[in-house]
Amino acid sequence: MRARLRRARAHPAAPPLGALAAGAAAAAYLYRTDPHRPGQWLLYCPFRWLTGLDCPTCGATRMVYDLMHGDLAAAFHDNAALLLLGVPAGLWLGWRWLREGLRGRRYRPSPRRATLVTALTLTVLWGIGRNVVG
């Protein structure tokens, strides 16, 4: 029995399926917990807590809540860059990870240096821009 469980956990599909289950549980909790109202039991951004500034992903929890409730305009207001760039990229990478895992292969993306530099530059610019503009 233990060997069987060990093999199941070692299967390449186990990590993406585990991440999918954890994400579904988090989404179920968030669906009923409005992050727009104060006093909710949700994680607080440590960067914002330390600096008082919005990090590039601040607003992501509110954005996901709004998306789950069908309010695209509010989701865009909460974090436009993450909605337009991060969500599609995350869905694509998650799909590839799950698909390869179900095929019995491990998925290890290896982005080019230019891709990483571009992503980091956009993240920094977005972080600065949202704090300067407001």
PDB file of C-alpha atoms in Angstrom:
ATOM      1  CA  MET A   1       0.000   0.000   0.000  1.00  0.00           C
ATOM      2  CA  ARG A   2       2.789   2.460   0.883  1.00  0.00           C
ATOM      3  CA  ALA A   3       4.698   1.692  -2.281  1.00  0.00           C
ATOM      4  CA  ARG A   4       1.567   2.312  -4.305  1.00  0.00           C
ATOM      5  CA  LEU A   5       0.995   5.670  -2.601  1.00  0.00           C
ATOM      6  CA  ARG A   6       4.648   6.597  -3.120  1.00  0.00           C
ATOM      7  CA  ARG A   7       4.369   5.798  -6.837  1.00  0.00           C
ATOM      8  CA  ALA A   8       1.183   7.866  -7.127  1.00  0.00           C
ATOM      9  CA  ARG A   9       2.856  10.876  -5.486  1.00  0.00           C
ATOM     10  CA  ALA A  10       5.878  10.483  -7.746  1.00  0.00           C
ATOM     11  CA  HIS A  11       3.741  10.505 -10.903  1.00  0.00           C
ATOM     12  CA  PRO A  12       4.289  13.657 -12.992  1.00  0.00           C
ATOM     13  CA  ALA A  13       0.553  14.471 -12.829  1.00  0.00           C
ATOM     14  CA  ALA A  14       0.496  14.608  -9.008  1.00  0.00           C
ATOM     15  CA  PRO A  15       1.876  18.170  -8.585  1.00  0.00           C
ATOM     16  CA  PRO A  16      -0.422  19.863 -11.123  1.00  0.00           C
ATOM     17  CA  LEU A  17      -3.452  17.931  -9.854  1.00  0.00           C
ATOM     18  CA  GLY A  18      -2.550  18.888  -6.275  1.00  0.00           C
ATOM     19  CA  ALA A  19      -2.179  22.537  -7.306  1.00  0.00           C
ATOM     20  CA  LEU A  20      -5.529  22.363  -9.109  1.00  0.00           C
ATOM     21  CA  ALA A  21      -7.232  20.908  -6.003  1.00  0.00           C
ATOM     22  CA  ALA A  22      -5.671  23.562  -3.753  1.00  0.00           C
ATOM     23  CA  GLY A  23      -6.711  26.298  -6.182  1.00  0.00           C
ATOM     24  CA  ALA A  24     -10.275  24.967  -6.291  1.00  0.00           C
ATOM     25  CA  ALA A  25     -10.445  24.926  -2.486  1.00  0.00           C
ATOM     26  CA  ALA A  26      -9.089  28.479  -2.299  1.00  0.00           C
ATOM     27  CA  ALA A  27     -11.555  29.632  -4.972  1.00  0.00           C
ATOM     28  CA  ALA A  28     -14.459  28.048  -3.075  1.00  0.00           C
ATOM     29  CA  TYR A  29     -13.457  29.948   0.058  1.00  0.00           C
ATOM     30  CA  LEU A  30     -12.868  33.204  -1.813  1.00  0.00           C
ATOM     31  CA  TYR A  31     -16.213  32.946  -3.625  1.00  0.00           C
ATOM     32  CA  ARG A  32     -18.020  33.430  -0.316  1.00  0.00           C
ATOM     33  CA  THR A  33     -15.539  35.936   1.191  1.00  0.00           C
ATOM     34  CA  ASP A  34     -15.751  39.463  -0.217  1.00  0.00           C
ATOM     35  CA  PRO A  35     -12.232  40.981  -0.120  1.00  0.00           C
ATOM     36  CA  HIS A  36     -13.711  44.424  -0.827  1.00  0.00           C
ATOM     37  CA  ARG A  37     -15.169  44.533   2.689  1.00  0.00           C
ATOM     38  CA  PRO A  38     -12.834  45.062   5.647  1.00  0.00           C
ATOM     39  CA  GLY A  39     -12.520  42.454   8.359  1.00  0.00           C
ATOM     40  CA  GLN A  40     -12.368  39.420   6.071  1.00  0.00           C
ATOM     41  CA  TRP A  41     -10.019  36.582   6.923  1.00  0.00           C
ATOM     42  CA  LEU A  42      -7.653  36.891   3.963  1.00  0.00           C
ATOM     43  CA  LEU A  43      -3.910  37.223   3.558  1.00  0.00           C
ATOM     44  CA  TYR A  44      -2.518  40.745   3.514  1.00  0.00           C
ATOM     45  CA  CYS A  45       0.217  41.746   1.076  1.00  0.00           C
ATOM     46  CA  PRO A  46       3.525  41.789   3.005  1.00  0.00           C
ATOM     47  CA  PHE A  47       5.055  44.334   0.605  1.00  0.00           C
ATOM     48  CA  ARG A  48       2.157  46.714   1.170  1.00  0.00           C
ATOM     49  CA  TRP A  49       2.286  46.106   4.915  1.00  0.00           C
ATOM     50  CA  LEU A  50       6.000  47.017   5.004  1.00  0.00           C
ATOM     51  CA  THR A  51       6.042  49.925   2.549  1.00  0.00           C
ATOM     52  CA  GLY A  52       2.482  51.181   2.216  1.00  0.00           C
ATOM     53  CA  LEU A  53       2.848  50.809  -1.573  1.00  0.00           C
ATOM     54  CA  ASP A  54       1.019  48.468  -3.934  1.00  0.00           C
ATOM     55  CA  CYS A  55       3.115  45.591  -5.248  1.00  0.00           C
ATOM     56  CA  PRO A  56       2.617  44.462  -8.874  1.00  0.00           C
ATOM     57  CA  THR A  57       0.121  41.801  -7.762  1.00  0.00           C
ATOM     58  CA  CYS A  58      -1.829  43.880  -5.218  1.00  0.00           C
ATOM     59  CA  GLY A  59      -5.487  43.596  -6.079  1.00  0.00           C
ATOM     60  CA  ALA A  60      -5.168  40.024  -7.339  1.00  0.00           C
ATOM     61  CA  THR A  61      -7.466  38.602  -4.657  1.00  0.00           C
ATOM     62  CA  ARG A  62     -10.119  41.228  -5.375  1.00  0.00           C
ATOM     63  CA  MET A  63      -9.621  40.655  -9.111  1.00  0.00           C
ATOM     64  CA  VAL A  64     -10.208  36.898  -8.802  1.00  0.00           C
ATOM     65  CA  TYR A  65     -13.256  37.492  -6.606  1.00  0.00           C
ATOM     66  CA  ASP A  66     -14.697  39.881  -9.184  1.00  0.00           C
ATOM     67  CA  LEU A  67     -13.968  37.469 -12.045  1.00  0.00           C
ATOM     68  CA  MET A  68     -15.725  34.632 -10.215  1.00  0.00           C
ATOM     69  CA  HIS A  69     -18.752  36.888  -9.772  1.00  0.00           C
ATOM     70  CA  GLY A  70     -18.743  37.988 -13.427  1.00  0.00           C
ATOM     71  CA  ASP A  71     -17.716  41.610 -12.850  1.00  0.00           C
ATOM     72  CA  LEU A  72     -15.063  42.106 -15.535  1.00  0.00           C
ATOM     73  CA  ALA A  73     -14.950  45.910 -15.152  1.00  0.00           C
ATOM     74  CA  ALA A  74     -14.206  45.673 -11.425  1.00  0.00           C
ATOM     75  CA  ALA A  75     -11.589  42.969 -12.072  1.00  0.00           C
ATOM     76  CA  PHE A  76      -9.908  45.248 -14.607  1.00  0.00           C
ATOM     77  CA  HIS A  77      -9.942  48.094 -12.076  1.00  0.00           C
ATOM     78  CA  ASP A  78      -8.391  45.895  -9.363  1.00  0.00           C
ATOM     79  CA  ASN A  79      -5.352  44.863 -11.424  1.00  0.00           C
ATOM     80  CA  ALA A  80      -5.451  45.467 -15.176  1.00  0.00           C
ATOM     81  CA  ALA A  81      -1.960  44.177 -15.967  1.00  0.00           C
ATOM     82  CA  LEU A  82      -2.416  40.935 -14.088  1.00  0.00           C
ATOM     83  CA  LEU A  83      -5.809  40.407 -15.705  1.00  0.00           C
ATOM     84  CA  LEU A  84      -4.577  41.049 -19.243  1.00  0.00           C
ATOM     85  CA  LEU A  85      -1.128  39.421 -19.051  1.00  0.00           C
ATOM     86  CA  GLY A  86      -0.848  37.259 -15.935  1.00  0.00           C
ATOM     87  CA  VAL A  87      -4.112  35.357 -16.097  1.00  0.00           C
ATOM     88  CA  PRO A  88      -3.680  34.166 -19.710  1.00  0.00           C
ATOM     89  CA  ALA A  89      -0.016  33.280 -19.096  1.00  0.00           C
ATOM     90  CA  GLY A  90      -0.882  31.427 -15.876  1.00  0.00           C
ATOM     91  CA  LEU A  91      -3.704  29.500 -17.528  1.00  0.00           C
ATOM     92  CA  TRP A  92      -1.487  28.524 -20.449  1.00  0.00           C
ATOM     93  CA  LEU A  93       1.396  27.404 -18.218  1.00  0.00           C
ATOM     94  CA  GLY A  94      -0.981  25.548 -15.883  1.00  0.00           C
ATOM     95  CA  TRP A  95      -2.620  23.781 -18.824  1.00  0.00           C
ATOM     96  CA  ARG A  96       0.757  22.731 -20.229  1.00  0.00           C
ATOM     97  CA  TRP A  97       1.868  21.485 -16.774  1.00  0.00           C
ATOM     98  CA  LEU A  98      -1.300  19.435 -16.333  1.00  0.00           C
ATOM     99  CA  ARG A  99      -1.317  18.092 -19.898  1.00  0.00           C
ATOM    100  CA  GLU A 100       2.307  16.955 -19.740  1.00  0.00           C
ATOM    101  CA  GLY A 101       1.755  15.440 -16.287  1.00  0.00           C
ATOM    102  CA  LEU A 102      -1.225  13.441 -17.491  1.00  0.00           C
ATOM    103  CA  ARG A 103       0.918  12.179 -20.371  1.00  0.00           C
ATOM    104  CA  GLY A 104       3.484  10.971 -17.829  1.00  0.00           C
ATOM    105  CA  ARG A 105       6.059  13.661 -18.566  1.00  0.00           C
ATOM    106  CA  ARG A 106       7.412  16.370 -16.315  1.00  0.00           C
ATOM    107  CA  TYR A 107       6.941  19.934 -17.540  1.00  0.00           C
ATOM    108  CA  ARG A 108       9.818  22.270 -16.847  1.00  0.00           C
ATOM    109  CA  PRO A 109       9.463  25.465 -18.844  1.00  0.00           C
ATOM    110  CA  SER A 110      12.734  27.094 -19.803  1.00  0.00           C
ATOM    111  CA  PRO A 111      11.998  30.641 -20.928  1.00  0.00           C
ATOM    112  CA  ARG A 112      14.594  32.538 -22.897  1.00  0.00           C
ATOM    113  CA  ARG A 113      16.569  35.272 -21.211  1.00  0.00           C
ATOM    114  CA  ALA A 114      14.766  37.947 -23.263  1.00  0.00           C
ATOM    115  CA  THR A 115      11.411  36.622 -22.029  1.00  0.00           C
ATOM    116  CA  LEU A 116      12.524  36.823 -18.402  1.00  0.00           C
ATOM    117  CA  VAL A 117      13.964  40.319 -18.840  1.00  0.00           C
ATOM    118  CA  THR A 118      10.768  41.495 -20.535  1.00  0.00           C
ATOM    119  CA  ALA A 119       8.561  40.006 -17.825  1.00  0.00           C
ATOM    120  CA  LEU A 120      10.672  41.500 -15.038  1.00  0.00           C
ATOM    121  CA  THR A 121      10.785  44.908 -16.743  1.00  0.00           C
ATOM    122  CA  LEU A 122       7.004  44.965 -17.246  1.00  0.00           C
ATOM    123  CA  THR A 123       6.469  43.911 -13.631  1.00  0.00           C
ATOM    124  CA  VAL A 124       8.711  46.678 -12.278  1.00  0.00           C
ATOM    125  CA  LEU A 125       7.170  49.294 -14.570  1.00  0.00           C
ATOM    126  CA  TRP A 126       3.660  48.226 -13.569  1.00  0.00           C
ATOM    127  CA  GLY A 127       4.603  48.329  -9.889  1.00  0.00           C
ATOM    128  CA  ILE A 128       6.028  51.841 -10.217  1.00  0.00           C
ATOM    129  CA  GLY A 129       3.246  53.098 -12.478  1.00  0.00           C
ATOM    130  CA  ARG A 130       0.391  51.999 -10.263  1.00  0.00           C
ATOM    131  CA  ASN A 131       1.930  53.757  -7.268  1.00  0.00           C
ATOM    132  CA  VAL A 132       2.750  56.986  -9.125  1.00  0.00           C
ATOM    133  CA  VAL A 133      -0.525  57.292 -11.015  1.00  0.00           C
ATOM    134  CA  GLY A 134      -2.642  55.892  -8.207  1.00  0.00           C
TER     135      GLY A 134
END
